[in-house]
Coordinates of C-alpha atoms and ligand atoms in Angstrom, one line a residue:
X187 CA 22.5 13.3 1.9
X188 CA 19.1 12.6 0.3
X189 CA 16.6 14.9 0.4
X190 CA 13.0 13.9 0.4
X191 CA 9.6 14.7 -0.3
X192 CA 7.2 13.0 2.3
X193 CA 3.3 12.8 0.7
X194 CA 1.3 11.8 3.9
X195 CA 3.3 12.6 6.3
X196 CA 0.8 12.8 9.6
X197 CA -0.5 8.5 8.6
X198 CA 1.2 5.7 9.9
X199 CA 4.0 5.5 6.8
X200 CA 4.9 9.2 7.1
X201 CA 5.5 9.5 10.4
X202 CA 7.9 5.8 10.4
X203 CA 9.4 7.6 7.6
X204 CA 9.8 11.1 9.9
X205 CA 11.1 8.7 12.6
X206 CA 14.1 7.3 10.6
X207 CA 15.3 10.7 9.0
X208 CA 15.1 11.9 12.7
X209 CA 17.3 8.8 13.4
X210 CA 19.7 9.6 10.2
X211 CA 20.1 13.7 10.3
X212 CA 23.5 13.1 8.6
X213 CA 21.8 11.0 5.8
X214 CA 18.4 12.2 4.9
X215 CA 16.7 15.6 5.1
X216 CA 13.0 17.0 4.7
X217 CA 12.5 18.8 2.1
X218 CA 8.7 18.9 1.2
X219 CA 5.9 17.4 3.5
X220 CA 2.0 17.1 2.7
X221 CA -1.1 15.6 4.6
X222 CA -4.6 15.5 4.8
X223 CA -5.9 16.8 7.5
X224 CA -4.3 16.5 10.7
X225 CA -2.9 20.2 11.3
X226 CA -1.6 19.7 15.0
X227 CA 0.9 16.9 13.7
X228 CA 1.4 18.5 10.5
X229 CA 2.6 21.9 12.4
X230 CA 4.8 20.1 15.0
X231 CA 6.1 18.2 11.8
X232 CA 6.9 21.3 10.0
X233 CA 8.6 22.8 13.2
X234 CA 10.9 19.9 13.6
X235 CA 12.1 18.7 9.9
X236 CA 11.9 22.5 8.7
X237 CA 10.8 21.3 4.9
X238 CA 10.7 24.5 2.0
X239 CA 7.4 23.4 1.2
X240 CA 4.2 21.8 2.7
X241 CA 0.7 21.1 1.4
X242 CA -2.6 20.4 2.9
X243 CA -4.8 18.5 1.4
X244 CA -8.1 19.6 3.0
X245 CA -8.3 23.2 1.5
X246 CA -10.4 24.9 4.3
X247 CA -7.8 24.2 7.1
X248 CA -5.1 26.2 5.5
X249 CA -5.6 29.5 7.5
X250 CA -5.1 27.0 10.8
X251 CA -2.4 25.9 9.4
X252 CA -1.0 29.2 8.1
X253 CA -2.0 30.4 12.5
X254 CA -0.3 27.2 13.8
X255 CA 3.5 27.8 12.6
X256 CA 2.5 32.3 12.4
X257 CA 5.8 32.4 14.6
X258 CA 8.3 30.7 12.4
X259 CA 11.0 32.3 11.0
X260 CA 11.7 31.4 8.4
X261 CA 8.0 30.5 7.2
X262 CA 7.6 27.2 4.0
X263 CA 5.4 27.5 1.4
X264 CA 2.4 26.8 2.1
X265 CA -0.1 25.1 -0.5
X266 CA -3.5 23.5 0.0
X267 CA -5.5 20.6 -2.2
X268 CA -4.7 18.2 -4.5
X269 CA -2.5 21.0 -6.9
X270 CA -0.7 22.0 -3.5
X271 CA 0.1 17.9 -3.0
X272 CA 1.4 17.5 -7.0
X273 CA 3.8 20.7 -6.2
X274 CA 5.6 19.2 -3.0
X275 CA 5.7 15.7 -5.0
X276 CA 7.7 17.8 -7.6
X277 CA 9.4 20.0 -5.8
X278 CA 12.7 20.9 -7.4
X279 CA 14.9 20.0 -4.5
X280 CA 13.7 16.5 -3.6
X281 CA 15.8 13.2 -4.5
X282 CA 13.3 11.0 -3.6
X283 CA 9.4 10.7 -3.1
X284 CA 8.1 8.7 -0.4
X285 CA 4.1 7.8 -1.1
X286 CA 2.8 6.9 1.7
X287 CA -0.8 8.3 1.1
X288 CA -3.3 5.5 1.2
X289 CA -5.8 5.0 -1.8
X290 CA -6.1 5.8 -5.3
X291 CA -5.2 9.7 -4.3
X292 CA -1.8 8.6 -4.3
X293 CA -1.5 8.3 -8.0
X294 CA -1.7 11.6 -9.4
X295 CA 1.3 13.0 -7.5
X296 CA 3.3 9.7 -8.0
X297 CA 3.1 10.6 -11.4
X298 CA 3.7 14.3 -11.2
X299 CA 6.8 13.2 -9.1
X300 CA 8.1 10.5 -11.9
X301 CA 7.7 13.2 -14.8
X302 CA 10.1 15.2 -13.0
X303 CA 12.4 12.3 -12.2
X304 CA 12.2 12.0 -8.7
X305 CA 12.9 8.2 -7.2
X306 CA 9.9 6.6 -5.7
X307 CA 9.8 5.0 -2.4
X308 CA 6.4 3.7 -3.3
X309 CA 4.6 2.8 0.3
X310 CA 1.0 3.3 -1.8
X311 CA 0.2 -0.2 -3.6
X312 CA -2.9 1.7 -6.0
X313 CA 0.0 3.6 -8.3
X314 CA 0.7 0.5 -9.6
X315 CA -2.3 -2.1 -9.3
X316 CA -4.6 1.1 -11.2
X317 CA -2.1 3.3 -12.5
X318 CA 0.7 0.2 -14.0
X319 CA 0.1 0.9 -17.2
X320 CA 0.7 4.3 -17.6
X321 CA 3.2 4.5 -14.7
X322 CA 5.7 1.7 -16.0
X323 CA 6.2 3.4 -19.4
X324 CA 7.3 7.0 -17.4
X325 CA 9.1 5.1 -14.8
X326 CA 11.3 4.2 -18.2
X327 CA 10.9 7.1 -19.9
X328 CA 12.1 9.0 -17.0
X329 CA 14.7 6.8 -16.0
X330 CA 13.7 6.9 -12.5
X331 CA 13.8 4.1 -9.7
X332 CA 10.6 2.7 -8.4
X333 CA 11.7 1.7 -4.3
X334 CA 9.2 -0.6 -3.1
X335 CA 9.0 0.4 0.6
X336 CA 5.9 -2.5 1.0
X337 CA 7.2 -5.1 3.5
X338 CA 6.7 -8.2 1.4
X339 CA 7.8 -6.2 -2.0
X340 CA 11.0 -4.8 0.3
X341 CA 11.5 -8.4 0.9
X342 CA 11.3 -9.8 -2.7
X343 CA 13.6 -6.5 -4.0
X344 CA 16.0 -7.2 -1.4
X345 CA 16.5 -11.0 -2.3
X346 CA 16.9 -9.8 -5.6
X347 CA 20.0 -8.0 -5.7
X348 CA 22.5 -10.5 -6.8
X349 CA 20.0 -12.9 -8.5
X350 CA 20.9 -12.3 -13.0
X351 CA 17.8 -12.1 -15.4
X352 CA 16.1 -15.0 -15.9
X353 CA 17.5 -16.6 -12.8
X354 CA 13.8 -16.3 -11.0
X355 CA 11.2 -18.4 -11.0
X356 CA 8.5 -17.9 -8.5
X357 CA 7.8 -15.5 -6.0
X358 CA 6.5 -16.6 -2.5
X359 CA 4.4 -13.5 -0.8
X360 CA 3.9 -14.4 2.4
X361 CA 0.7 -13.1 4.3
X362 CA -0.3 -13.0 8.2
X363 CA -3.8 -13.9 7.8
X364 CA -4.9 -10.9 9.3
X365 CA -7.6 -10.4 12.5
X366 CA -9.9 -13.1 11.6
X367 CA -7.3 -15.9 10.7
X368 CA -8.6 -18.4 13.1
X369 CA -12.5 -17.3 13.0
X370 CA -15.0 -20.2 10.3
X371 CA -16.6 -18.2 7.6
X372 CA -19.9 -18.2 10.1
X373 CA -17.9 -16.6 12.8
X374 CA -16.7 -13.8 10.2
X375 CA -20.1 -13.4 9.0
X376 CA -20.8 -11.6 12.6
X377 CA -17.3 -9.5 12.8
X378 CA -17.6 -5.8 13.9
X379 CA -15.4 -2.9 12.5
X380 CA -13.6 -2.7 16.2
X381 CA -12.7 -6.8 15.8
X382 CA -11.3 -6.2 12.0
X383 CA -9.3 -2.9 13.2
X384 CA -7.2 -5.3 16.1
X385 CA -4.0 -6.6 13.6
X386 CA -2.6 -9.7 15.1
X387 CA 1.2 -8.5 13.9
X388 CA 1.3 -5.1 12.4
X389 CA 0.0 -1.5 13.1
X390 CA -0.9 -0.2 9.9
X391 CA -3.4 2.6 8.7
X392 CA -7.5 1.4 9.1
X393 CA -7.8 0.7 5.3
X394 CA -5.1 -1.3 5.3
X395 CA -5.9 -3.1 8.5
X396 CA -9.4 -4.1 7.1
X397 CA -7.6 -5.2 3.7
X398 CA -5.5 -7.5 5.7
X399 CA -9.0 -9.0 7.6
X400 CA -10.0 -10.1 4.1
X401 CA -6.8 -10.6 2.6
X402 CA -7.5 -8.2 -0.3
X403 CA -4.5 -6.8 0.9
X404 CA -2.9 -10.0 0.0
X405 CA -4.5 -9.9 -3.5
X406 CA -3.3 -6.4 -4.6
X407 CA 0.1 -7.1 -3.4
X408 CA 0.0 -10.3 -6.0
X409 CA -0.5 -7.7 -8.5
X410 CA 1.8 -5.1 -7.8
X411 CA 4.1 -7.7 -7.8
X412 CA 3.3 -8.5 -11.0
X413 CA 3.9 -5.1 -12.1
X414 CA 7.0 -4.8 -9.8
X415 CA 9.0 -7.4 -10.6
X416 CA 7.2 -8.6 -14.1
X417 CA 6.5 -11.4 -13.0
X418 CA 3.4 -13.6 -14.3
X419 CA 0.6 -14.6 -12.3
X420 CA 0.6 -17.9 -12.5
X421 CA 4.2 -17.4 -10.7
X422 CA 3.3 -15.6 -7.5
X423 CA 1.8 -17.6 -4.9
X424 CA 0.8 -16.7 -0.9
X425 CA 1.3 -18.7 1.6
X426 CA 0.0 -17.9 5.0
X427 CA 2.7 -17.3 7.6
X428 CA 1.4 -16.4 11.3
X429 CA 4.5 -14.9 12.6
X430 CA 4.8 -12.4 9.9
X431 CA 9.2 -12.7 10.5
X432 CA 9.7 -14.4 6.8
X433 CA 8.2 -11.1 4.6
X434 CA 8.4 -13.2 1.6
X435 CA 10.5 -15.4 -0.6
X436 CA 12.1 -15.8 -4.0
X437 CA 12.4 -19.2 -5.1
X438 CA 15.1 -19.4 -8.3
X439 CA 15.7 -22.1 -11.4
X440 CA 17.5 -24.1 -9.5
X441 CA 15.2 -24.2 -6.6
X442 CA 17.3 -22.5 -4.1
X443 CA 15.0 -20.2 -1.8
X444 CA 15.8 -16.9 -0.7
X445 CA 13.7 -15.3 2.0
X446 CA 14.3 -12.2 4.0
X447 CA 13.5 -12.2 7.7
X448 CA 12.8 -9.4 10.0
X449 CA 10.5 -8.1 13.1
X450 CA 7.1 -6.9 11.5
X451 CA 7.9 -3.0 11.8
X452 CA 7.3 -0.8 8.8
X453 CA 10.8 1.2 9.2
X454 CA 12.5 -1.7 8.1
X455 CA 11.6 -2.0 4.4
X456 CA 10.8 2.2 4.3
X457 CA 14.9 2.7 5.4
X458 CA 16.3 0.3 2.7
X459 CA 13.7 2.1 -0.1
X460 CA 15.6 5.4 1.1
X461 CA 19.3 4.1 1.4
X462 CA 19.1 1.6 -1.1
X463 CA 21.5 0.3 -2.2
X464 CA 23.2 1.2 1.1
X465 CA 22.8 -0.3 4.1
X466 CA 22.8 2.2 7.0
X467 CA 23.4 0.9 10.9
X468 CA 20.6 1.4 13.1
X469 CA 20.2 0.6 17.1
X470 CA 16.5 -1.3 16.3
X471 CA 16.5 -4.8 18.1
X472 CA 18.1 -7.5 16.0
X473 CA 15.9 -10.7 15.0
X474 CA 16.1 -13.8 17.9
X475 CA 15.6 -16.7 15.7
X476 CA 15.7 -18.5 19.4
X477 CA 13.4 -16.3 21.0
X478 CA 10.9 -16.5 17.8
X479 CA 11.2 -20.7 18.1
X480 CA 8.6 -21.7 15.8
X481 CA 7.9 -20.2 11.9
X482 CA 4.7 -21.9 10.5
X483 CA 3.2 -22.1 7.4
X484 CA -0.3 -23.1 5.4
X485 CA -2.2 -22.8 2.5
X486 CA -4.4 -19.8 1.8
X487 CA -7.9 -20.5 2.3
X488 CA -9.7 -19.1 -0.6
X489 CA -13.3 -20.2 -0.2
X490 CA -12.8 -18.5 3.6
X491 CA -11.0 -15.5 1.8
X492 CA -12.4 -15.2 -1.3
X493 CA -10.7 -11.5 -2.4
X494 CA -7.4 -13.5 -3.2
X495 CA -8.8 -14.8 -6.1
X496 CA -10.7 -11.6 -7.5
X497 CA -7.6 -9.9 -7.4
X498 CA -5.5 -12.7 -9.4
X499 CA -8.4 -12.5 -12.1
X500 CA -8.2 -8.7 -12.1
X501 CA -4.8 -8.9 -12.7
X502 CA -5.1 -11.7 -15.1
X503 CA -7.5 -9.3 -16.8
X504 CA -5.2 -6.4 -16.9
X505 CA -6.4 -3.2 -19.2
X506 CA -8.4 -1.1 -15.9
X507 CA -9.7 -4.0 -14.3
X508 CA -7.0 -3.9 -11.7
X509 CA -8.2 -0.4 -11.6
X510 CA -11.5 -1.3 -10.9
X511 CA -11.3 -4.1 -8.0
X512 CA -9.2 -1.2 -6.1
X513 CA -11.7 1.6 -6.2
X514 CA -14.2 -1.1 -6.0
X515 CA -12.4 -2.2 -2.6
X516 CA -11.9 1.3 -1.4
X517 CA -15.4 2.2 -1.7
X518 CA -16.4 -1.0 0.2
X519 CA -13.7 -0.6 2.8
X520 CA -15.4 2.7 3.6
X521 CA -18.8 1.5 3.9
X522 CA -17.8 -1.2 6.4
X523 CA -15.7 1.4 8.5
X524 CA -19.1 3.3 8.3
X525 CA -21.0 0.3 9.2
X526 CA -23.3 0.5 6.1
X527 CA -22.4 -2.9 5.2
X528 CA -21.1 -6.6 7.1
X529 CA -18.0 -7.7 6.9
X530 CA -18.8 -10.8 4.1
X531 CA -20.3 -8.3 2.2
X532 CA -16.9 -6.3 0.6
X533 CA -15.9 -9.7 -1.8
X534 CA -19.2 -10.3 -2.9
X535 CA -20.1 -6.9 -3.9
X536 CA -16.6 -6.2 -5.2
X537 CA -17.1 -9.3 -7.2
X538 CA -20.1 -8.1 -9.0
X539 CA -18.6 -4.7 -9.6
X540 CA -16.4 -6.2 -11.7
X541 CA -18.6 -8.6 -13.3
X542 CA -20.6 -5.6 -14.8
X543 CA -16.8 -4.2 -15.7
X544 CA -16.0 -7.0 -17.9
X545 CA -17.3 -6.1 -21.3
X546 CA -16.1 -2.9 -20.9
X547 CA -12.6 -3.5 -19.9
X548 CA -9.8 -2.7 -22.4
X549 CA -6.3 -3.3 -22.7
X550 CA -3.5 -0.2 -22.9
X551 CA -5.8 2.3 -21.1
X552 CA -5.1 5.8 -20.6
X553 CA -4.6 7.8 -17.1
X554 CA -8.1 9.1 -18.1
X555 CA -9.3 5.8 -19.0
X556 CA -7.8 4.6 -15.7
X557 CA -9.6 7.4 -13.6
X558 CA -13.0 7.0 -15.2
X559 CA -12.6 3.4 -14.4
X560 CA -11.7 4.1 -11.0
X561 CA -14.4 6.6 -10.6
X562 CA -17.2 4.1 -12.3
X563 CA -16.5 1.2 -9.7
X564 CA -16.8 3.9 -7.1
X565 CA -20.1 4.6 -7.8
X566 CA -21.4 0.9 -8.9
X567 CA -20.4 -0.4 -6.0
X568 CA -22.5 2.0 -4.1
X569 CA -25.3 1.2 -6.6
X570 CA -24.1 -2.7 -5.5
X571 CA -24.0 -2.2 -2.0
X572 CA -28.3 -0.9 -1.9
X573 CA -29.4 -4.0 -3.5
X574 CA -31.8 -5.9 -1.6
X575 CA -30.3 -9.1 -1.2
X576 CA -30.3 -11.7 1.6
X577 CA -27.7 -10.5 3.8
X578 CA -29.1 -7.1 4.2
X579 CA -32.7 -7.6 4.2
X580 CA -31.8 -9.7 7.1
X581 CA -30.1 -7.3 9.2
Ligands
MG521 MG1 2.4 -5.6 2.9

């Protein structure tokens, strides 16, 4: 029985994970839960797994918290803020941590969870894209297993098993396209926040969803598979795949392929990061290769998409540039969700974030190196986004 630590629990990778350990009582077991905000689902949460500890993120809603579960008997311990989300990361009982809170916030827990040797089932991509190189030398030090729980990372992992060191070649990630994957670059220049929210394939968080409109999503899962799987970047390549059933391939030496196939749901690759490397029988609809009929394929097209190729030349820039282009992303995400800026906008300004990076950038940077970074890009690309240029003035 593995006991886990679920950070994010009320978002759309905590509560997949919630429904699986519901699914598996005899296998898995809630030990520690935290969220952000959402108290209702947090309390019901709380009620049915019974976890020893829970944090809130938001530190004012702790009384309604604290008034939501008054009758329980007996009560958790209840924590609130960023301290009371590194404690249930750490707590002593957990086996594993699943991170499935979205942004850079992720990456302080993650770490707090690796020093004290929990396994990761890491469902939040910025650990690694800013936090790599401080994270891979305590995921050694610590002896502790990093689970991707990513579908297309879940996919390249699973290939894996079986394949002997040096036997890989090149990885294939394989990428929907996202809401706007039939729309010309005028047609995109005109999107709304409502048309990038509608995911063709998956139903995912709203960062994430917008990410996948732009395919920057794409782009930081090129480098955390770099990170992942040590791969370099002139080895990973995307390849646009509508259907979203192949989640991404290995191709070996010898040019044998492996890919692994599934329906897009998220449980899928969160279940094997928790059972690996068992595979536990569920009742979830099996894959109709008849019923799918067609699998397609094309190039990426990067002068439609350009955030592809900002991310391979963060990661080919390593030290905190990755670092950089994340926060730099965030930040832009959230001024498109808040309609402050269009939809074309986010590559171009994310672009010339890092642009004014580069001469500052650094290899073997420290977590506080990393966080300044992270907090610097924040800020420029606000600076970035109040610029007067063409596309605004015109609004
Ligand atoms: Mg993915």
């Amino acid at each position: 029985m593995k006991a886990i630590s679920l950070l994010g629990s009320t978002g759309s990778i905590g509560t997949q994970t919630l429904d699986i350990v519901a699914q598996h009582p005899d296998q898995f077991r809630v030990v520690g839960l935290a969220a952000g905000r959402n108290v209702t689902l947090l309390a019901e949460q709380i009620r049915q797994f019974c976890p020893a500890i829970v944090a809130i993120c938001e530190t004012e809603l702790l009384p309604a918290l604290k008034a939501a579960i008054a009758d329980l008997d007996p009560q958790p311990t209840l924590l609130a803020g960023e301290a009371g989300v590194v404690e249930v990361a750490r707590w002593s009982e957990a086996d594993v941590v699943v991170t499935g809170i979205v942004g850079c916030a992720g990456l302080l827990p993650t770490i707090a969870a690796i020093e004290a040797g929990k396994d990761i089932a890491l469902a939040n991509k910025e650990t690694l894209i800013a936090g790599a190189p401080v994270v891979l030398p305590l995921v050694q030090k610590h002896g502790v297993k990093l689970l991707p729980a990513d579908s297309e990372h879940s996919a390249i992992f699973q290939c894996l098993q079986g394949v002997p060191e040096g036997g890989l070649r090149r990885i294939l990630l394989t990428a929907s396209g996202g809401s706007f994957r039939d729309l010309s670059v005028e047609q995109l220049a005109h999107v709304t926040v409502a048309d990038a929210l509608k995911h063709p394939n998956w139903s995912m968080g709203r960062k994430i969803t917008i990410d996948s409109a732009t395919l920057m999503n794409k782009g930081l899962e090129v480098i955390e598979a770099h990170y992942l799987f040590g791969v370099a970047y002139d080895q990973i390549a995307i390849v646009i795949h509508p259907q979203s059933i192949i989640h991404s391939l290995i191709e070996l030496q010898d040019t044998s392929v492996l890919a692994q196939l599934g329906w897009a749901d998220m449980r899928l690759p969160l279940l094997y990061a928790l059972s690996y490397p068992e595979r536990l029988a569920t009742n979830w609809e099996p894959l109709d290769l008849v019923k799918i009929g067609t699998l397609t394929f094309r190039e990426p097209d990067h002068q439609k998409y350009p955030c592809m190729q900002l991310a391979y030349a963060a990661g080919r820039a390593g030290g905190c540039m990755p670092a950089v282009l994340n926060a730099a992303n965030e930040q832009a995400v959230a001024l498109f969700l808040d309609e402050k800026i269009q939809f074309l906008d986010m590559p171009r300004f994310i672009e010339r974030v890092c642009d004014r990076y580069q001469n500052h950038n650094r290899p073997d940077p420290s977590l506080d190196d990393i966080i300044a970074a992270d907090r610097w890009a924040r800020q420029e690309m606000l600076t970035v986004s109040q610029l007067p240029t063409p596309m605004i003035s015109s609004r």
